Amino acid sequence: MARSFESTRDNNIKATPSEAIVMGLSQDGGLFVPRDLSTIKLSTEDMKDAGFNQIAKQIIGLFFNDFSEEQLNESVNGAYDEKFDSKEIVPVVKVGDTFIMELFHGKTIAFKDIALSILPYLMKNAEKNCNSTEEIIILTATSGDTGKAALEGFKDIEGIRIVVFYPEHGVSQVQRLQMITQEGGNTHVVAIDGNFDDAQSAVKVILNDEIMRAGLKAKNIKFSSANSINIGRLIPQIAYYFSTYEKLVRDGEINRGDRINFVVPTGNFGNILAGYFAKQIGLPINKLICAANENNILRDFINTGIYDTNRPFIKTMSPSMDILISSNLERLLYYLSDCDNDYIAGLMKDLATGKKYEVKDSIKEKLKEEFWSSYCNEEETMEAIRRVFQTYGYVMDTHTAVAYKTYEDYIRATQDRTKTVVLSTASPFKFPGSVYSAIYGPSDKDELALMEELSERTGLLIPEVVNGLGDKKVLHKRTCKPGTMADEIMAIISEDQND
Ligand SMILES: *Cc1c(COP(=O)(O)O)cnc(C)c1O
C-alpha cells in the first residue's frame, strides 16, 4: 500500500508520496510528513558495501513506496552520474581529527545539487503515478544556491517550467551570474527587491492562492515547489548521512554501531532535518550540531524553546544561511510534539500573528537531547578559513567555516570527543571574494578575478562548471517587488503562451 503523508497542521489532509511531491506544499500551508516515521527502519547492515546510488535508492524507495523499481533506478541513476565531478558523489576528507563531508561536487557546486539533481525525475514520475497531464510550474525562492541548482535540474524538462526568485542584493556575484546566465527555454529568473524570507513567504502564499489555482487549472497548469518545503527535496538528503557513515566504517575510522556527530551549517533547516530523519530510521547519531551565522535565531530557539523573528535580518558572508523563518522546523516540531497537528497549527498561527512562538517544556527537553547549537560571527568565519588553510592546507567556503567553528565551540563546551563529521555545503569557489580575503587579506578585485587568484595561490583547480562564468550571456533581466511576484508569474505565463 502507498505510504500516507499528511499535513503537519491537519491529519485530515492526506497524500500518497507521489501526490505530496507534485503538490509541494499542503493546501492548508502545512508541510507533508509521514506520520509513521517511527516505524520506518533501515539497518546500516543492509548498506554494507553499497555505493551512493544504491543507498539513495533504498532510502527513497522506503519513503516513496509508490514508485516502481524501474522509476527508482531511472531517477537515481539519472541524477547521480558524471554530472558530479567525484565518482563517490559525496566524498569525505579528513582534516586533522575532523571529517569533512563534501557536498559540493555537483553542477552548481553547492549541496542543493544532491536533492535538486533527482527532484525533476521524482516529479516527472510522480506526475505519471498521479495520472496527471497538467503542466507544472515550479516556483522557487532562493537565498542563492537553491535557485541555480533547481534551474539546472529542471532545465529543458518537458511539461515543467520553473520560475526562480532571488534577493537582488543578497547573493554573491558568482551566485547571481550563475542564475542570470541560465540557459533552457523553460527557465525564468526574477530578482526581487527584498530578502529570502520575503521571497519564500510570497511563494507560499501564491502556492495556496485558490483563485490563482482555479484560473491555472482552466489552462491545465498547476504550481509546485522546488524549495525544501517539498518532501521530494528532503528525503534524498538522508542518503549522504548513511553513505558517510558507511565510508567511515569501510575506512576503519569507526565500528559499525558506533554513534557519531554531524555538524550542519543551517538556514531553512532542511539539511539538518534530513539528519534527524536518518537518526529516526536507524543511523547511529549522537548529536546533531546546528551551526548558525549571525542570524542566530535557531541557536536561540534550540537553547530556549522560543522562536522569535522580531529581530534584524543580517546580511553575512554566508548568505545561504541568511534566513529568519526556517520552514522545515515545522516538520521537526511535528515529530517532537508526537504528531500533534492541532498543536503545530497553533504555533504557526502564533508565528503568523505575533512573529514568534514558544514551545512546551517537553519539546524544549527533546530539542536539547537531540541537538546542540551555537553560532559563528563574521570575524570568526574569516579566522576559521584562514587557520584551517594555514594548519591543514584545506580551503573551506564560508558556510563550512561557520560549521567548523561551531564544532570547535561544541568541543570546548561539552568535552565530547565523539567522531564528528562537518557538512561542507559549498565549494570555496562559490564565494571566492570572502574566501580569498580571509586567507590573503582584503582585495579590491571583483569575485571572478579573485576566483582565478584563489586558484593560482592555493593550487586548487576552479571547478569546470564555473570556469568562464563572466563570459556567459546574461539571459534574465526581470525584477520585481515581493508584493508583485504573483503578477510577474502571470506575465511570464502569458508571454510564454504568445511565443
Ligand atoms: C542552503 C544552504 C545552506 C542551508 O541549508 P538548509 O537546508 O536551508 O538549512 C547552507 N549552506 C549552503 C551553501 C547552502 O546552499
Short mmCIF file of C-alpha atoms and ligand atoms in Angstrom, two decimals:
data_model
loop_
_atom_site.label_atom_id
_atom_site.label_comp_id
_atom_site.label_asym_id
_atom_site.label_seq_id
_atom_site.Cartn_x
_atom_site.Cartn_y
_atom_site.Cartn_z
CA MET A 1 0.00 0.00 0.00
CA ALA A 2 1.20 3.51 -0.74
CA ARG A 3 2.59 5.22 2.34
CA SER A 4 0.42 8.02 3.65
CA PHE A 5 1.78 11.54 4.10
CA GLU A 6 -0.21 14.19 5.95
CA SER A 7 -0.12 17.92 6.56
CA THR A 8 1.81 18.93 9.70
CA ARG A 9 -1.22 21.10 10.57
CA ASP A 10 -4.15 18.78 9.79
CA ASN A 11 -4.26 14.99 9.76
CA ASN A 12 -7.36 15.01 7.58
CA ILE A 13 -5.22 16.23 4.69
CA LYS A 14 -3.53 13.12 3.34
CA ALA A 15 -1.47 12.39 0.25
CA THR A 16 0.39 9.50 -1.34
CA PRO A 17 4.13 10.06 -1.77
CA SER A 18 3.62 10.99 -5.44
CA GLU A 19 0.81 13.41 -4.64
CA ALA A 20 2.88 15.05 -1.91
CA ILE A 21 5.82 15.58 -4.30
CA VAL A 22 3.64 17.01 -7.06
CA MET A 23 1.80 19.38 -4.72
CA GLY A 24 4.95 20.60 -2.95
CA LEU A 25 3.04 22.22 -0.10
CA SER A 26 -0.18 21.14 1.60
CA GLN A 27 -3.15 23.37 0.77
CA ASP A 28 -3.55 24.49 4.38
CA GLY A 29 0.02 25.84 4.36
CA GLY A 30 1.36 22.84 6.29
CA LEU A 31 4.19 20.61 5.12
CA PHE A 32 3.78 16.97 4.12
CA VAL A 33 5.24 14.41 6.55
CA PRO A 34 4.98 10.65 7.05
CA ARG A 35 3.09 10.17 10.33
CA ASP A 36 4.62 6.72 10.78
CA LEU A 37 8.27 7.87 10.74
CA SER A 38 8.99 5.98 13.98
CA THR A 39 8.08 2.68 12.29
CA ILE A 40 10.25 3.24 9.20
CA LYS A 41 13.54 1.45 9.79
CA LEU A 42 16.69 0.80 7.83
CA SER A 43 19.61 -1.18 9.20
CA THR A 44 23.10 0.03 8.33
CA GLU A 45 23.93 -3.70 7.96
CA ASP A 46 21.88 -3.62 4.77
CA MET A 47 24.09 -0.85 3.40
CA LYS A 48 27.31 -2.81 3.69
CA ASP A 49 29.47 -2.22 0.60
CA ALA A 50 26.72 -0.15 -1.04
CA GLY A 51 27.68 2.83 -3.17
CA PHE A 52 25.93 6.19 -3.01
CA ASN A 53 23.34 5.34 -5.70
CA GLN A 54 22.32 2.08 -4.02
CA ILE A 55 21.95 3.80 -0.68
CA ALA A 56 19.92 6.63 -2.20
CA LYS A 57 17.67 4.15 -3.99
CA GLN A 58 16.96 2.18 -0.82
CA ILE A 59 16.13 5.26 1.21
CA ILE A 60 13.98 6.93 -1.42
CA GLY A 61 12.14 3.67 -2.11
CA LEU A 62 11.47 3.22 1.58
CA PHE A 63 9.67 6.59 1.85
CA PHE A 64 8.26 6.92 -1.67
CA ASN A 65 6.98 3.37 -1.92
CA ASP A 66 4.53 4.05 -4.75
CA PHE A 67 7.48 4.42 -7.13
CA SER A 68 8.30 1.29 -9.12
CA GLU A 69 11.74 -0.32 -9.05
CA GLU A 70 12.22 0.94 -12.59
CA GLN A 71 11.25 4.52 -11.66
CA LEU A 72 13.66 4.47 -8.73
CA ASN A 73 16.51 3.18 -10.89
CA GLU A 74 15.83 5.76 -13.59
CA SER A 75 15.69 8.59 -11.06
CA VAL A 76 18.78 7.69 -9.04
CA ASN A 77 20.98 6.77 -11.98
CA GLY A 78 19.82 9.79 -13.98
CA ALA A 79 20.61 12.12 -11.09
CA TYR A 80 23.89 10.80 -9.78
CA ASP A 81 26.21 10.30 -12.74
CA GLU A 82 29.12 12.08 -14.43
CA LYS A 83 27.50 15.46 -13.71
CA PHE A 84 29.23 15.07 -10.38
CA ASP A 85 32.98 15.57 -10.56
CA SER A 86 33.59 12.87 -7.95
CA LYS A 87 32.81 9.20 -8.52
CA GLU A 88 31.77 8.91 -4.88
CA ILE A 89 29.20 11.73 -5.41
CA VAL A 90 29.73 12.81 -1.78
CA PRO A 91 33.40 12.29 -0.82
CA VAL A 92 34.59 12.58 2.77
CA VAL A 93 38.02 14.01 3.62
CA LYS A 94 39.87 14.02 6.91
CA VAL A 95 41.14 17.39 8.12
CA GLY A 96 43.02 16.97 11.40
CA ASP A 97 40.72 14.85 13.55
CA THR A 98 37.58 16.08 11.81
CA PHE A 99 35.80 14.55 8.85
CA ILE A 100 34.51 16.91 6.18
CA MET A 101 31.62 15.69 4.02
CA GLU A 102 31.97 17.45 0.66
CA LEU A 103 28.51 18.05 -0.71
CA PHE A 104 29.61 20.39 -3.48
CA HIS A 105 30.66 18.16 -6.35
CA GLY A 106 27.53 18.69 -8.46
CA LYS A 107 26.70 21.11 -11.25
CA THR A 108 26.27 24.26 -9.17
CA ILE A 109 28.97 23.49 -6.57
CA ALA A 110 26.64 23.59 -3.54
CA PHE A 111 24.84 20.90 -1.54
CA LYS A 112 21.44 21.69 -3.07
CA ASP A 113 22.61 19.72 -6.12
CA ILE A 114 22.18 16.45 -4.27
CA ALA A 115 18.41 16.83 -3.91
CA LEU A 116 17.77 19.01 -6.95
CA SER A 117 19.51 16.64 -9.36
CA ILE A 118 16.92 14.00 -8.51
CA LEU A 119 13.79 16.07 -7.83
CA PRO A 120 12.93 16.55 -11.55
CA TYR A 121 12.99 12.78 -12.06
CA LEU A 122 10.89 12.22 -8.96
CA MET A 123 8.41 14.87 -10.05
CA LYS A 124 8.03 13.55 -13.60
CA ASN A 125 7.41 10.04 -12.32
CA ALA A 126 5.11 11.27 -9.57
CA GLU A 127 3.00 13.05 -12.24
CA LYS A 128 2.71 9.73 -14.04
CA ASN A 129 1.78 7.92 -10.84
CA CYS A 130 -0.98 10.50 -10.26
CA ASN A 131 -2.24 10.09 -13.85
CA SER A 132 -1.90 13.85 -14.27
CA THR A 133 -1.29 15.57 -17.59
CA GLU A 134 -1.20 19.11 -16.22
CA GLU A 135 1.81 21.25 -16.91
CA ILE A 136 3.77 22.05 -13.74
CA ILE A 137 5.21 25.46 -12.95
CA ILE A 138 7.83 25.23 -10.25
CA LEU A 139 8.02 28.31 -8.04
CA THR A 140 11.26 28.69 -6.14
CA ALA A 141 12.52 31.22 -3.64
CA THR A 142 16.27 31.16 -3.20
CA SER A 143 18.82 32.55 -0.81
CA GLY A 144 21.34 31.92 -3.58
CA ASP A 145 22.00 28.22 -4.09
CA THR A 146 18.61 26.54 -4.47
CA GLY A 147 17.79 28.74 -7.46
CA LYS A 148 20.70 27.71 -9.62
CA ALA A 149 20.52 24.05 -8.61
CA ALA A 150 16.78 23.94 -9.40
CA LEU A 151 17.30 25.73 -12.74
CA GLU A 152 19.96 23.22 -13.75
CA GLY A 153 17.85 20.29 -12.60
CA PHE A 154 14.64 21.33 -14.36
CA LYS A 155 16.23 22.86 -17.47
CA ASP A 156 14.51 21.65 -20.66
CA ILE A 157 12.40 19.06 -18.85
CA GLU A 158 9.24 18.61 -20.84
CA GLY A 159 5.97 19.50 -19.15
CA ILE A 160 7.65 21.60 -16.46
CA ARG A 161 8.54 25.30 -16.30
CA ILE A 162 10.49 26.93 -13.50
CA VAL A 163 10.48 30.45 -12.06
CA VAL A 164 13.17 31.43 -9.53
CA PHE A 165 13.03 34.50 -7.26
CA TYR A 166 16.30 35.66 -5.69
CA PRO A 167 17.11 38.64 -3.45
CA GLU A 168 18.79 41.14 -5.75
CA HIS A 169 21.22 42.38 -3.11
CA GLY A 170 21.51 39.19 -1.05
CA VAL A 171 23.61 36.81 -3.14
CA SER A 172 27.27 36.59 -4.14
CA GLN A 173 28.40 37.73 -7.60
CA VAL A 174 29.07 34.13 -8.58
CA GLN A 175 25.61 33.05 -7.41
CA ARG A 176 23.94 35.88 -9.34
CA LEU A 177 25.90 35.24 -12.55
CA GLN A 178 25.14 31.55 -12.34
CA MET A 179 21.41 32.30 -12.28
CA ILE A 180 21.07 35.16 -14.78
CA THR A 181 23.08 33.30 -17.42
CA GLN A 182 20.92 30.19 -17.08
CA GLU A 183 20.04 28.56 -20.39
CA GLY A 184 16.96 26.48 -21.18
CA GLY A 185 13.69 27.57 -22.80
CA ASN A 186 11.61 26.71 -19.72
CA THR A 187 13.63 28.72 -17.17
CA HIS A 188 12.80 32.13 -15.69
CA VAL A 189 14.77 34.14 -13.15
CA VAL A 190 13.48 37.22 -11.32
CA ALA A 191 15.45 39.49 -8.96
CA ILE A 192 13.34 40.79 -6.10
CA ASP A 193 13.78 43.91 -4.07
CA GLY A 194 13.66 42.05 -0.73
CA ASN A 195 15.31 39.21 1.20
CA PHE A 196 14.90 35.43 1.15
CA ASP A 197 12.17 35.43 3.80
CA ASP A 198 10.13 37.88 1.70
CA ALA A 199 10.52 35.65 -1.35
CA GLN A 200 9.72 32.41 0.47
CA SER A 201 6.67 33.84 2.25
CA ALA A 202 5.29 35.21 -1.02
CA VAL A 203 5.84 31.88 -2.78
CA LYS A 204 3.96 30.07 -0.02
CA VAL A 205 1.03 32.48 -0.34
CA ILE A 206 0.94 32.11 -4.14
CA LEU A 207 1.08 28.30 -3.91
CA ASN A 208 -2.03 28.42 -1.73
CA ASP A 209 -3.96 31.13 -3.58
CA GLU A 210 -7.22 29.42 -4.50
CA ILE A 211 -8.26 31.95 -7.11
CA MET A 212 -4.95 31.70 -8.94
CA ARG A 213 -5.09 27.95 -8.68
CA ALA A 214 -8.56 27.79 -10.25
CA GLY A 215 -7.52 30.14 -13.06
CA LEU A 216 -4.48 28.00 -13.86
CA LYS A 217 -6.45 24.77 -13.69
CA ALA A 218 -8.61 26.03 -16.55
CA LYS A 219 -5.37 26.27 -18.58
CA ASN A 220 -4.28 22.78 -17.46
CA ILE A 221 -1.44 24.22 -15.38
CA LYS A 222 -0.54 23.77 -11.72
CA PHE A 223 2.09 25.10 -9.35
CA SER A 224 4.60 23.12 -7.34
CA SER A 225 7.72 23.94 -5.35
CA ALA A 226 11.39 23.05 -5.51
CA ASN A 227 12.13 24.51 -2.08
CA SER A 228 12.85 22.18 0.81
CA ILE A 229 9.22 22.55 1.84
CA ASN A 230 8.77 19.85 -0.85
CA ILE A 231 9.22 16.42 0.74
CA GLY A 232 10.87 15.33 -2.52
CA ARG A 233 13.80 17.57 -1.62
CA LEU A 234 14.18 16.31 1.91
CA ILE A 235 14.17 12.52 1.58
CA PRO A 236 17.06 12.21 -0.94
CA GLN A 237 19.25 14.17 1.51
CA ILE A 238 19.08 11.34 4.04
CA ALA A 239 21.32 9.32 1.72
CA TYR A 240 24.55 11.18 2.39
CA TYR A 241 24.29 10.74 6.15
CA PHE A 242 24.20 6.97 5.56
CA SER A 243 26.83 6.96 2.81
CA THR A 244 29.24 8.92 5.00
CA TYR A 245 28.70 6.51 7.88
CA GLU A 246 29.46 3.58 5.56
CA LYS A 247 32.60 5.28 4.36
CA LEU A 248 33.87 5.77 7.92
CA VAL A 249 33.15 2.09 8.68
CA ARG A 250 34.92 0.99 5.48
CA ASP A 251 37.95 3.16 6.26
CA GLY A 252 38.18 1.67 9.77
CA GLU A 253 37.55 5.06 11.40
CA ILE A 254 34.53 3.70 13.33
CA ASN A 255 32.99 0.32 14.08
CA ARG A 256 29.50 -0.44 12.85
CA GLY A 257 27.11 0.66 15.57
CA ASP A 258 29.32 3.49 16.90
CA ARG A 259 27.49 6.76 17.27
CA ILE A 260 28.85 9.86 15.52
CA ASN A 261 28.07 13.58 15.45
CA PHE A 262 27.18 15.69 12.43
CA VAL A 263 27.66 19.47 12.28
CA VAL A 264 25.31 21.20 9.84
CA PRO A 265 25.52 24.82 8.67
CA THR A 266 21.83 25.64 8.83
CA GLY A 267 19.40 28.01 7.16
CA ASN A 268 15.97 26.67 6.25
CA PHE A 269 16.56 23.59 8.48
CA GLY A 270 16.24 21.16 5.56
CA ASN A 271 19.70 19.65 5.65
CA ILE A 272 19.80 19.06 9.39
CA LEU A 273 16.23 17.72 9.34
CA ALA A 274 17.38 15.06 6.87
CA GLY A 275 19.95 14.15 9.55
CA TYR A 276 17.15 13.87 12.12
CA PHE A 277 15.24 11.58 9.74
CA ALA A 278 18.41 9.49 9.27
CA LYS A 279 18.66 9.07 13.04
CA GLN A 280 14.98 8.19 13.39
CA ILE A 281 15.20 5.42 10.81
CA GLY A 282 18.25 3.89 12.45
CA LEU A 283 21.54 5.68 11.75
CA PRO A 284 23.61 5.76 14.97
CA ILE A 285 23.83 9.52 15.52
CA ASN A 286 24.83 11.05 18.84
CA LYS A 287 24.29 14.81 18.41
CA LEU A 288 23.15 16.90 15.51
CA ILE A 289 25.02 20.17 15.88
CA CYS A 290 23.15 23.11 14.37
CA ALA A 291 25.53 25.86 13.27
CA ALA A 292 24.14 29.34 12.64
CA ASN A 293 25.68 32.57 11.41
CA GLU A 294 24.83 35.99 12.89
CA ASN A 295 21.18 35.33 12.04
CA ASN A 296 21.27 33.08 15.09
CA ILE A 297 17.56 32.53 15.62
CA LEU A 298 17.97 28.73 15.57
CA ARG A 299 20.66 28.83 18.24
CA ASP A 300 18.33 30.82 20.45
CA PHE A 301 15.43 28.51 19.72
CA ILE A 302 17.29 25.29 20.49
CA ASN A 303 18.59 26.77 23.74
CA THR A 304 15.38 28.47 24.95
CA GLY A 305 12.40 26.99 23.07
CA ILE A 306 11.42 30.50 21.99
CA TYR A 307 11.33 31.22 18.26
CA ASP A 308 11.29 34.97 17.84
CA THR A 309 11.63 36.53 14.39
CA ASN A 310 11.34 40.07 15.79
CA ARG A 311 14.99 40.84 15.10
CA PRO A 312 17.00 42.44 12.33
CA PHE A 313 17.84 40.44 9.23
CA ILE A 314 21.62 40.49 8.87
CA LYS A 315 23.45 40.09 5.57
CA THR A 316 26.52 37.93 6.08
CA MET A 317 29.29 36.32 4.03
CA SER A 318 27.38 33.01 4.35
CA PRO A 319 24.27 34.25 2.51
CA SER A 320 22.65 30.86 2.01
CA MET A 321 22.09 30.80 5.77
CA ASP A 322 20.65 34.32 5.97
CA ILE A 323 17.16 33.18 6.93
CA LEU A 324 14.91 34.03 9.86
CA ILE A 325 11.93 31.83 9.03
CA SER A 326 13.20 28.26 8.82
CA SER A 327 10.34 26.38 7.19
CA ASN A 328 11.45 22.85 7.97
CA LEU A 329 11.46 23.47 11.69
CA GLU A 330 7.72 22.90 11.46
CA ARG A 331 8.37 19.28 10.48
CA LEU A 332 10.70 18.76 13.44
CA LEU A 333 8.18 20.25 15.86
CA TYR A 334 5.51 17.96 14.45
CA TYR A 335 7.56 14.93 15.48
CA LEU A 336 8.73 16.38 18.79
CA SER A 337 5.07 17.01 19.69
CA ASP A 338 4.26 13.35 18.91
CA CYS A 339 2.45 14.30 15.69
CA ASP A 340 0.04 16.73 17.33
CA ASN A 341 -1.31 18.57 14.27
CA ASP A 342 -3.50 20.96 16.26
CA TYR A 343 -0.58 21.99 18.42
CA ILE A 344 1.54 22.72 15.31
CA ALA A 345 -1.29 24.67 13.69
CA GLY A 346 -1.45 26.75 16.90
CA LEU A 347 2.30 27.50 16.86
CA MET A 348 2.18 28.53 13.20
CA LYS A 349 -0.74 30.80 13.95
CA ASP A 350 1.31 32.44 16.73
CA LEU A 351 4.15 32.89 14.22
CA ALA A 352 1.85 34.46 11.64
CA THR A 353 0.22 36.85 14.10
CA GLY A 354 2.92 37.73 16.64
CA LYS A 355 6.03 36.69 14.65
CA LYS A 356 7.05 34.36 17.47
CA TYR A 357 6.12 31.23 19.38
CA GLU A 358 7.27 29.30 22.42
CA VAL A 359 7.14 25.51 22.60
CA LYS A 360 6.08 23.47 25.63
CA ASP A 361 8.56 22.06 28.16
CA SER A 362 8.53 18.50 26.82
CA ILE A 363 9.67 19.81 23.42
CA LYS A 364 12.33 22.04 24.99
CA GLU A 365 13.81 18.93 26.61
CA LYS A 366 13.77 16.90 23.42
CA LEU A 367 15.40 19.75 21.49
CA LYS A 368 18.33 19.72 23.90
CA GLU A 369 18.58 15.94 23.78
CA GLU A 370 18.85 15.73 20.01
CA PHE A 371 20.60 18.98 19.12
CA TRP A 372 23.32 21.32 20.23
CA SER A 373 23.61 24.77 18.74
CA SER A 374 25.80 27.82 18.61
CA TYR A 375 26.74 30.44 16.07
CA CYS A 376 29.76 31.99 14.41
CA ASN A 377 30.17 35.69 13.67
CA GLU A 378 31.77 37.23 10.59
CA GLU A 379 35.22 37.67 12.11
CA GLU A 380 35.27 34.12 13.42
CA THR A 381 34.25 32.82 10.00
CA MET A 382 37.21 34.55 8.35
CA GLU A 383 39.54 33.41 11.10
CA ALA A 384 38.44 29.76 10.76
CA ILE A 385 39.01 29.79 6.98
CA ARG A 386 42.50 31.25 7.43
CA ARG A 387 43.51 28.99 10.30
CA VAL A 388 42.33 25.74 8.68
CA PHE A 389 44.12 26.65 5.47
CA GLN A 390 47.34 27.54 7.28
CA THR A 391 47.25 24.45 9.50
CA TYR A 392 45.97 21.78 7.13
CA GLY A 393 46.12 23.29 3.63
CA TYR A 394 42.37 22.75 3.32
CA VAL A 395 40.21 25.52 1.84
CA MET A 396 36.71 25.86 3.30
CA ASP A 397 33.91 28.02 1.99
CA THR A 398 32.22 30.49 4.35
CA HIS A 399 29.27 28.21 5.25
CA THR A 400 31.56 25.30 6.01
CA ALA A 401 33.68 27.62 8.14
CA VAL A 402 30.63 28.56 10.22
CA ALA A 403 30.08 24.86 10.90
CA TYR A 404 33.75 24.18 11.62
CA LYS A 405 33.99 26.99 14.16
CA THR A 406 30.74 25.94 15.80
CA TYR A 407 32.14 22.43 16.17
CA GLU A 408 35.19 23.86 17.98
CA ASP A 409 32.80 25.65 20.34
CA TYR A 410 30.97 22.38 20.89
CA ILE A 411 34.12 20.55 21.89
CA ARG A 412 35.06 23.33 24.28
CA ALA A 413 31.60 23.39 25.85
CA THR A 414 31.00 19.65 26.14
CA GLN A 415 34.40 17.91 26.02
CA ASP A 416 32.65 15.38 23.79
CA ARG A 417 35.27 13.66 21.62
CA THR A 418 32.83 11.50 19.63
CA LYS A 419 33.94 11.21 15.99
CA THR A 420 32.39 14.08 14.12
CA VAL A 421 31.54 14.93 10.54
CA VAL A 422 31.25 18.57 9.40
CA LEU A 423 28.99 19.03 6.40
CA SER A 424 30.63 21.19 3.75
CA THR A 425 27.79 22.73 1.79
CA ALA A 426 29.59 24.77 -0.85
CA SER A 427 32.82 24.91 -2.79
CA PRO A 428 35.16 27.79 -1.83
CA PHE A 429 34.90 28.88 -5.47
CA LYS A 430 31.26 29.78 -4.95
CA PHE A 431 32.31 32.54 -2.52
CA PRO A 432 35.80 33.38 -3.77
CA GLY A 433 35.72 37.01 -2.61
CA SER A 434 35.24 36.15 1.06
CA VAL A 435 37.46 33.08 0.99
CA TYR A 436 40.30 34.91 -0.74
CA SER A 437 40.25 37.84 1.66
CA ALA A 438 40.05 35.51 4.65
CA ILE A 439 43.28 33.82 3.63
CA TYR A 440 45.24 36.57 1.86
CA GLY A 441 43.69 39.80 3.13
CA PRO A 442 41.30 42.29 1.54
CA SER A 443 41.38 42.94 -2.21
CA ASP A 444 39.63 45.43 -4.48
CA LYS A 445 39.30 42.95 -7.31
CA ASP A 446 35.92 41.51 -8.23
CA GLU A 447 34.88 37.97 -7.38
CA LEU A 448 35.67 36.49 -10.77
CA ALA A 449 39.23 37.81 -10.68
CA LEU A 450 39.59 36.50 -7.13
CA MET A 451 38.39 33.10 -8.28
CA GLU A 452 41.41 32.95 -10.58
CA GLU A 453 43.74 34.21 -7.91
CA LEU A 454 42.42 31.85 -5.29
CA SER A 455 43.09 29.02 -7.70
CA GLU A 456 46.60 30.20 -8.52
CA ARG A 457 47.64 30.81 -4.94
CA THR A 458 46.12 27.69 -3.36
CA GLY A 459 46.79 25.37 -6.29
CA LEU A 460 43.15 24.23 -6.31
CA LEU A 461 41.52 23.92 -9.73
CA ILE A 462 38.48 26.06 -10.50
CA PRO A 463 35.52 23.69 -10.94
CA GLU A 464 34.69 23.25 -14.63
CA VAL A 465 31.09 24.41 -14.15
CA VAL A 466 32.02 27.95 -13.04
CA ASN A 467 35.02 28.44 -15.30
CA GLY A 468 34.32 31.22 -17.80
CA LEU A 469 31.19 32.36 -15.98
CA GLY A 470 31.97 36.03 -16.71
CA ASP A 471 31.87 35.44 -20.48
CA LYS A 472 28.40 33.95 -20.49
CA LYS A 473 25.48 35.88 -21.92
CA VAL A 474 23.01 37.41 -19.46
CA LEU A 475 19.62 35.94 -20.36
CA HIS A 476 17.44 37.03 -17.43
CA LYS A 477 16.77 40.65 -16.50
CA ARG A 478 13.39 40.59 -14.77
CA THR A 479 12.99 42.39 -11.45
CA CYS A 480 10.02 42.94 -9.13
CA LYS A 481 8.94 43.68 -5.56
CA PRO A 482 7.82 40.85 -3.24
CA GLY A 483 4.28 42.22 -3.42
CA THR A 484 4.11 41.86 -7.20
CA MET A 485 5.53 38.34 -7.55
CA ALA A 486 2.12 36.89 -8.45
CA ASP A 487 1.72 39.44 -11.28
CA GLU A 488 5.20 38.60 -12.50
CA ILE A 489 4.31 34.92 -12.67
CA MET A 490 1.14 35.61 -14.61
CA ALA A 491 3.10 37.83 -17.01
CA ILE A 492 5.62 35.04 -17.59
CA ILE A 493 2.85 32.54 -18.26
CA SER A 494 1.10 34.73 -20.81
CA GLU A 495 4.33 35.77 -22.53
CA ASP A 496 5.31 32.13 -22.94
CA GLN A 497 1.94 31.44 -24.49
CA ASN A 498 2.48 34.22 -27.01
CA ASP A 499 5.85 32.83 -28.07
C1 LIG B 1 21.04 26.10 1.51
C2 LIG B 1 22.39 26.16 2.09
C3 LIG B 1 22.58 26.02 3.47
C4 LIG B 1 21.44 25.86 4.44
O1 LIG B 1 20.77 24.61 4.28
P1 LIG B 1 19.30 24.44 4.87
O2 LIG B 1 18.87 23.10 4.38
O3 LIG B 1 18.48 25.53 4.27
O4 LIG B 1 19.39 24.53 6.33
C5 LIG B 1 23.88 26.04 3.94
N1 LIG B 1 24.93 26.23 3.13
C6 LIG B 1 24.78 26.37 1.79
C7 LIG B 1 25.98 26.61 0.95
C8 LIG B 1 23.51 26.33 1.22
O5 LIG B 1 23.37 26.47 -0.10
#
